[in-house]
Amino acid sequence: MRLIFLGPPGAGKGTQAQRIAEQFEIPHISTGDILRQAVANETPLGQKAKEYMDRGDLVPDELILSMVRERLSESDVQPGWILDGFPRNVSQAEFLDKLLQEIQQACDRAVNFEVPDEMLVKRLLGRGRKDDNEVTIRHRLEVYRAATAPVIDFYRQGDRIVSIDGSQSIDHVTQTLAIALERT
Ligand code: ADP
């Protein structure tokens, strides 16, 4: 099972990815988590990425793409994976398509989590991560609309997208998702 989770910040991608990853015993690959770890460990990647993350901007592709290439070459991802937070723009999506061809893997489904903006802001303010203040949140939502939303159309073209109502309770969303994935 190879899945891509798409949706705005606060849509619940990470929470659902964790659950599905456990159920299918496949790794949950969150580019946000990898980057936060790099920042915490003060690695060269972390030092470069930090300012972008603090502002709520996308970290430059040149940093992200090599990070994803490396992660997808590790042995634990052979049975499958869930990508959460990547691809975040169309050029990342094009890169991923090429990379998957190269390593002879194919993504089964892209899942799009839909949640109204006002609910996203409320959820993110409640979460209280460092980049979860109102100004940065509004900026991340703008970045999402401009850069990431077009990725949905990218996957719609290949008929690979399924949309899920992410505004329901966590358990309800997991259930809806499980039903959608059974049809995969
Ligand atoms: P959220 O989806 O809740 O905003 P993430 O943990 O996915 O949080 O990402 C946090 C930050 O990490 C983003 O605002 C961005 O700066 C950076 N980031 C994560 N994934 C990517 C990516 N694929 N491309 C560029 N930047 C990324």
mmCIF file of C-alpha atoms in Angstrom, residues 13-183:
data_model
loop_
_atom_site.group_PDB
_atom_site.id
_atom_site.type_symbol
_atom_site.label_atom_id
_atom_site.label_comp_id
_atom_site.label_asym_id
_atom_site.label_seq_id
_atom_site.Cartn_x
_atom_site.Cartn_y
_atom_site.Cartn_z
ATOM 1 C CA LYS A 13 -3.194 14.102 7.770
ATOM 2 C CA GLY A 14 -0.619 13.259 10.407
ATOM 3 C CA THR A 15 -3.103 11.757 12.873
ATOM 4 C CA GLN A 16 -4.762 9.608 10.233
ATOM 5 C CA ALA A 17 -1.433 8.644 8.647
ATOM 6 C CA GLN A 18 -0.216 7.343 11.991
ATOM 7 C CA ARG A 19 -3.324 5.171 12.391
ATOM 8 C CA ILE A 20 -3.280 3.755 8.855
ATOM 9 C CA ALA A 21 0.483 3.162 9.062
ATOM 10 C CA GLU A 22 -0.021 1.084 12.189
ATOM 11 C CA GLN A 23 -2.911 -0.858 10.702
ATOM 12 C CA PHE A 24 -1.033 -1.741 7.504
ATOM 13 C CA GLU A 25 2.390 -1.965 9.179
ATOM 14 C CA ILE A 26 4.016 0.474 6.797
ATOM 15 C CA PRO A 27 6.134 3.536 7.621
ATOM 16 C CA HIS A 28 4.553 6.962 8.008
ATOM 17 C CA ILE A 29 6.867 9.404 6.268
ATOM 18 C CA SER A 30 6.164 12.967 7.384
ATOM 19 C CA THR A 31 8.465 15.534 5.782
ATOM 20 C CA GLY A 32 7.453 17.990 8.535
ATOM 21 C CA ASP A 33 8.574 15.500 11.219
ATOM 22 C CA ILE A 34 11.862 14.778 9.438
ATOM 23 C CA LEU A 35 12.529 18.513 9.152
ATOM 24 C CA ARG A 36 11.641 19.226 12.797
ATOM 25 C CA GLN A 37 13.996 16.433 13.833
ATOM 26 C CA ALA A 38 16.740 17.961 11.671
ATOM 27 C CA VAL A 39 16.140 21.368 13.277
ATOM 28 C CA ALA A 40 16.259 19.843 16.777
ATOM 29 C CA ASN A 41 19.508 18.030 15.963
ATOM 30 C CA GLU A 42 20.957 21.178 14.345
ATOM 31 C CA THR A 43 22.032 19.257 11.245
ATOM 32 C CA PRO A 44 23.037 21.249 8.113
ATOM 33 C CA LEU A 45 19.569 20.536 6.667
ATOM 34 C CA GLY A 46 17.895 21.694 9.874
ATOM 35 C CA GLN A 47 19.933 24.885 10.014
ATOM 36 C CA LYS A 48 18.926 25.763 6.452
ATOM 37 C CA ALA A 49 15.262 24.768 6.830
ATOM 38 C CA LYS A 50 14.530 26.498 10.148
ATOM 39 C CA GLU A 51 13.910 30.059 8.937
ATOM 40 C CA TYR A 52 11.464 28.890 6.250
ATOM 41 C CA MET A 53 9.540 26.729 8.707
ATOM 42 C CA ASP A 54 9.345 29.490 11.310
ATOM 43 C CA ARG A 55 7.849 31.820 8.689
ATOM 44 C CA GLY A 56 5.442 29.176 7.395
ATOM 45 C CA ASP A 57 7.086 29.149 3.962
ATOM 46 C CA LEU A 58 7.943 26.036 2.004
ATOM 47 C CA VAL A 59 11.488 24.801 2.476
ATOM 48 C CA PRO A 60 13.273 25.000 -0.935
ATOM 49 C CA ASP A 61 12.787 21.981 -3.197
ATOM 50 C CA GLU A 62 16.531 21.334 -3.491
ATOM 51 C CA LEU A 63 16.607 20.444 0.218
ATOM 52 C CA ILE A 64 13.325 18.527 0.284
ATOM 53 C CA LEU A 65 13.872 16.415 -2.824
ATOM 54 C CA SER A 66 17.167 14.878 -1.741
ATOM 55 C CA MET A 67 15.674 14.249 1.704
ATOM 56 C CA VAL A 68 12.721 12.339 0.189
ATOM 57 C CA ARG A 69 14.929 10.459 -2.267
ATOM 58 C CA GLU A 70 17.078 9.275 0.616
ATOM 59 C CA ARG A 71 14.127 8.265 2.780
ATOM 60 C CA LEU A 72 12.494 6.272 -0.033
ATOM 61 C CA SER A 73 15.722 4.359 -0.626
ATOM 62 C CA GLU A 74 15.747 2.876 2.880
ATOM 63 C CA SER A 75 14.830 -0.777 3.269
ATOM 64 C CA ASP A 76 11.811 -0.377 5.583
ATOM 65 C CA VAL A 77 9.787 1.355 2.853
ATOM 66 C CA GLN A 78 9.794 -1.649 0.527
ATOM 67 C CA PRO A 79 6.394 -3.027 1.719
ATOM 68 C CA GLY A 80 4.746 0.381 1.278
ATOM 69 C CA TRP A 81 4.512 3.863 2.788
ATOM 70 C CA ILE A 82 2.346 6.844 3.569
ATOM 71 C CA LEU A 83 3.712 10.214 2.483
ATOM 72 C CA ASP A 84 2.401 13.044 4.656
ATOM 73 C CA GLY A 85 3.329 16.635 3.783
ATOM 74 C CA PHE A 86 4.892 15.740 0.455
ATOM 75 C CA PRO A 87 4.436 16.616 -2.391
ATOM 76 C CA ARG A 88 3.613 20.200 -1.472
ATOM 77 C CA ASN A 89 3.871 21.787 -4.911
ATOM 78 C CA VAL A 90 3.557 20.568 -8.501
ATOM 79 C CA SER A 91 7.288 20.356 -9.108
ATOM 80 C CA GLN A 92 7.631 18.076 -6.047
ATOM 81 C CA ALA A 93 4.789 15.938 -7.457
ATOM 82 C CA GLU A 94 6.549 15.683 -10.826
ATOM 83 C CA PHE A 95 9.790 14.769 -9.074
ATOM 84 C CA LEU A 96 8.004 12.058 -7.091
ATOM 85 C CA ASP A 97 6.457 10.556 -10.229
ATOM 86 C CA LYS A 98 9.901 10.288 -11.826
ATOM 87 C CA LEU A 99 11.507 8.939 -8.675
ATOM 88 C CA LEU A 100 8.827 6.258 -8.308
ATOM 89 C CA GLN A 101 9.300 5.190 -11.916
ATOM 90 C CA GLU A 102 13.017 4.990 -11.304
ATOM 91 C CA ILE A 103 12.645 2.779 -8.233
ATOM 92 C CA GLN A 104 9.776 0.864 -9.859
ATOM 93 C CA GLN A 105 7.136 1.717 -7.333
ATOM 94 C CA ALA A 106 3.683 3.208 -7.887
ATOM 95 C CA CYS A 107 1.453 5.228 -5.626
ATOM 96 C CA ASP A 108 -1.935 3.535 -5.142
ATOM 97 C CA ARG A 109 -3.935 6.550 -4.058
ATOM 98 C CA ALA A 110 -3.679 10.206 -3.162
ATOM 99 C CA VAL A 111 -6.072 11.066 -0.333
ATOM 100 C CA ASN A 112 -7.293 14.641 -0.084
ATOM 101 C CA PHE A 113 -8.538 15.733 3.372
ATOM 102 C CA GLU A 114 -11.065 18.562 3.141
ATOM 103 C CA VAL A 115 -11.659 20.892 6.097
ATOM 104 C CA PRO A 116 -13.052 24.459 6.145
ATOM 105 C CA ASP A 117 -10.480 27.209 6.841
ATOM 106 C CA GLU A 118 -11.986 28.448 10.102
ATOM 107 C CA MET A 119 -11.854 24.951 11.566
ATOM 108 C CA LEU A 120 -8.227 24.605 10.494
ATOM 109 C CA VAL A 121 -7.247 27.803 12.280
ATOM 110 C CA LYS A 122 -9.015 26.674 15.456
ATOM 111 C CA ARG A 123 -7.360 23.268 15.406
ATOM 112 C CA LEU A 124 -3.881 24.671 14.762
ATOM 113 C CA LEU A 125 -4.182 27.296 17.501
ATOM 114 C CA GLY A 126 -5.204 24.488 19.846
ATOM 115 C CA ARG A 127 -2.198 22.379 18.840
ATOM 116 C CA GLY A 128 0.285 25.069 19.876
ATOM 117 C CA ARG A 129 3.376 24.034 17.925
ATOM 118 C CA LYS A 130 6.038 26.713 17.464
ATOM 119 C CA ASP A 131 4.762 27.647 13.990
ATOM 120 C CA ASP A 132 1.131 27.584 15.147
ATOM 121 C CA ASN A 133 0.549 31.275 15.872
ATOM 122 C CA GLU A 134 -2.228 33.117 14.071
ATOM 123 C CA VAL A 135 -0.024 35.093 11.641
ATOM 124 C CA THR A 136 2.034 32.060 10.587
ATOM 125 C CA ILE A 137 -1.088 29.909 10.317
ATOM 126 C CA ARG A 138 -2.777 32.379 7.946
ATOM 127 C CA HIS A 139 0.408 32.462 5.897
ATOM 128 C CA ARG A 140 0.623 28.650 5.743
ATOM 129 C CA LEU A 141 -2.973 28.530 4.535
ATOM 130 C CA GLU A 142 -2.110 31.026 1.769
ATOM 131 C CA VAL A 143 0.933 28.977 0.796
ATOM 132 C CA TYR A 144 -1.317 25.930 0.760
ATOM 133 C CA ARG A 145 -3.838 27.570 -1.607
ATOM 134 C CA ALA A 146 -1.161 28.883 -3.944
ATOM 135 C CA ALA A 147 1.367 26.042 -4.049
ATOM 136 C CA THR A 148 -0.196 22.860 -2.688
ATOM 137 C CA ALA A 149 -3.846 22.923 -3.824
ATOM 138 C CA PRO A 150 -2.748 22.561 -7.503
ATOM 139 C CA VAL A 151 -1.206 19.204 -6.519
ATOM 140 C CA ILE A 152 -4.776 17.905 -6.081
ATOM 141 C CA ASP A 153 -5.453 18.590 -9.774
ATOM 142 C CA PHE A 154 -2.173 16.903 -10.652
ATOM 143 C CA TYR A 155 -3.392 13.651 -9.081
ATOM 144 C CA ARG A 156 -6.962 14.152 -10.294
ATOM 145 C CA GLN A 157 -5.659 13.936 -13.862
ATOM 146 C CA GLY A 158 -4.375 10.435 -13.311
ATOM 147 C CA ASP A 159 -7.644 9.542 -11.559
ATOM 148 C CA ARG A 160 -5.664 8.756 -8.441
ATOM 149 C CA ILE A 161 -7.379 11.024 -5.937
ATOM 150 C CA VAL A 162 -9.990 10.287 -3.311
ATOM 151 C CA SER A 163 -11.458 13.112 -1.199
ATOM 152 C CA ILE A 164 -12.377 12.656 2.444
ATOM 153 C CA ASP A 165 -14.371 14.951 4.726
ATOM 154 C CA GLY A 166 -11.791 15.772 7.394
ATOM 155 C CA SER A 167 -14.112 17.914 9.492
ATOM 156 C CA GLN A 168 -15.636 14.926 11.347
ATOM 157 C CA SER A 169 -14.277 13.356 14.541
ATOM 158 C CA ILE A 170 -10.928 11.537 14.378
ATOM 159 C CA ASP A 171 -12.562 8.086 14.621
ATOM 160 C CA HIS A 172 -15.186 8.955 12.036
ATOM 161 C CA VAL A 173 -12.521 10.121 9.577
ATOM 162 C CA THR A 174 -10.506 6.921 10.141
ATOM 163 C CA GLN A 175 -13.612 4.872 9.372
ATOM 164 C CA THR A 176 -14.413 6.809 6.194
ATOM 165 C CA LEU A 177 -10.789 6.499 5.134
ATOM 166 C CA ALA A 178 -10.695 2.741 5.774
ATOM 167 C CA ILE A 179 -13.780 2.268 3.590
ATOM 168 C CA ALA A 180 -12.273 4.394 0.822
ATOM 169 C CA LEU A 181 -9.007 2.423 0.959
ATOM 170 C CA GLU A 182 -10.806 -0.919 0.736
ATOM 171 C CA ARG A 183 -11.902 0.163 -2.705
#
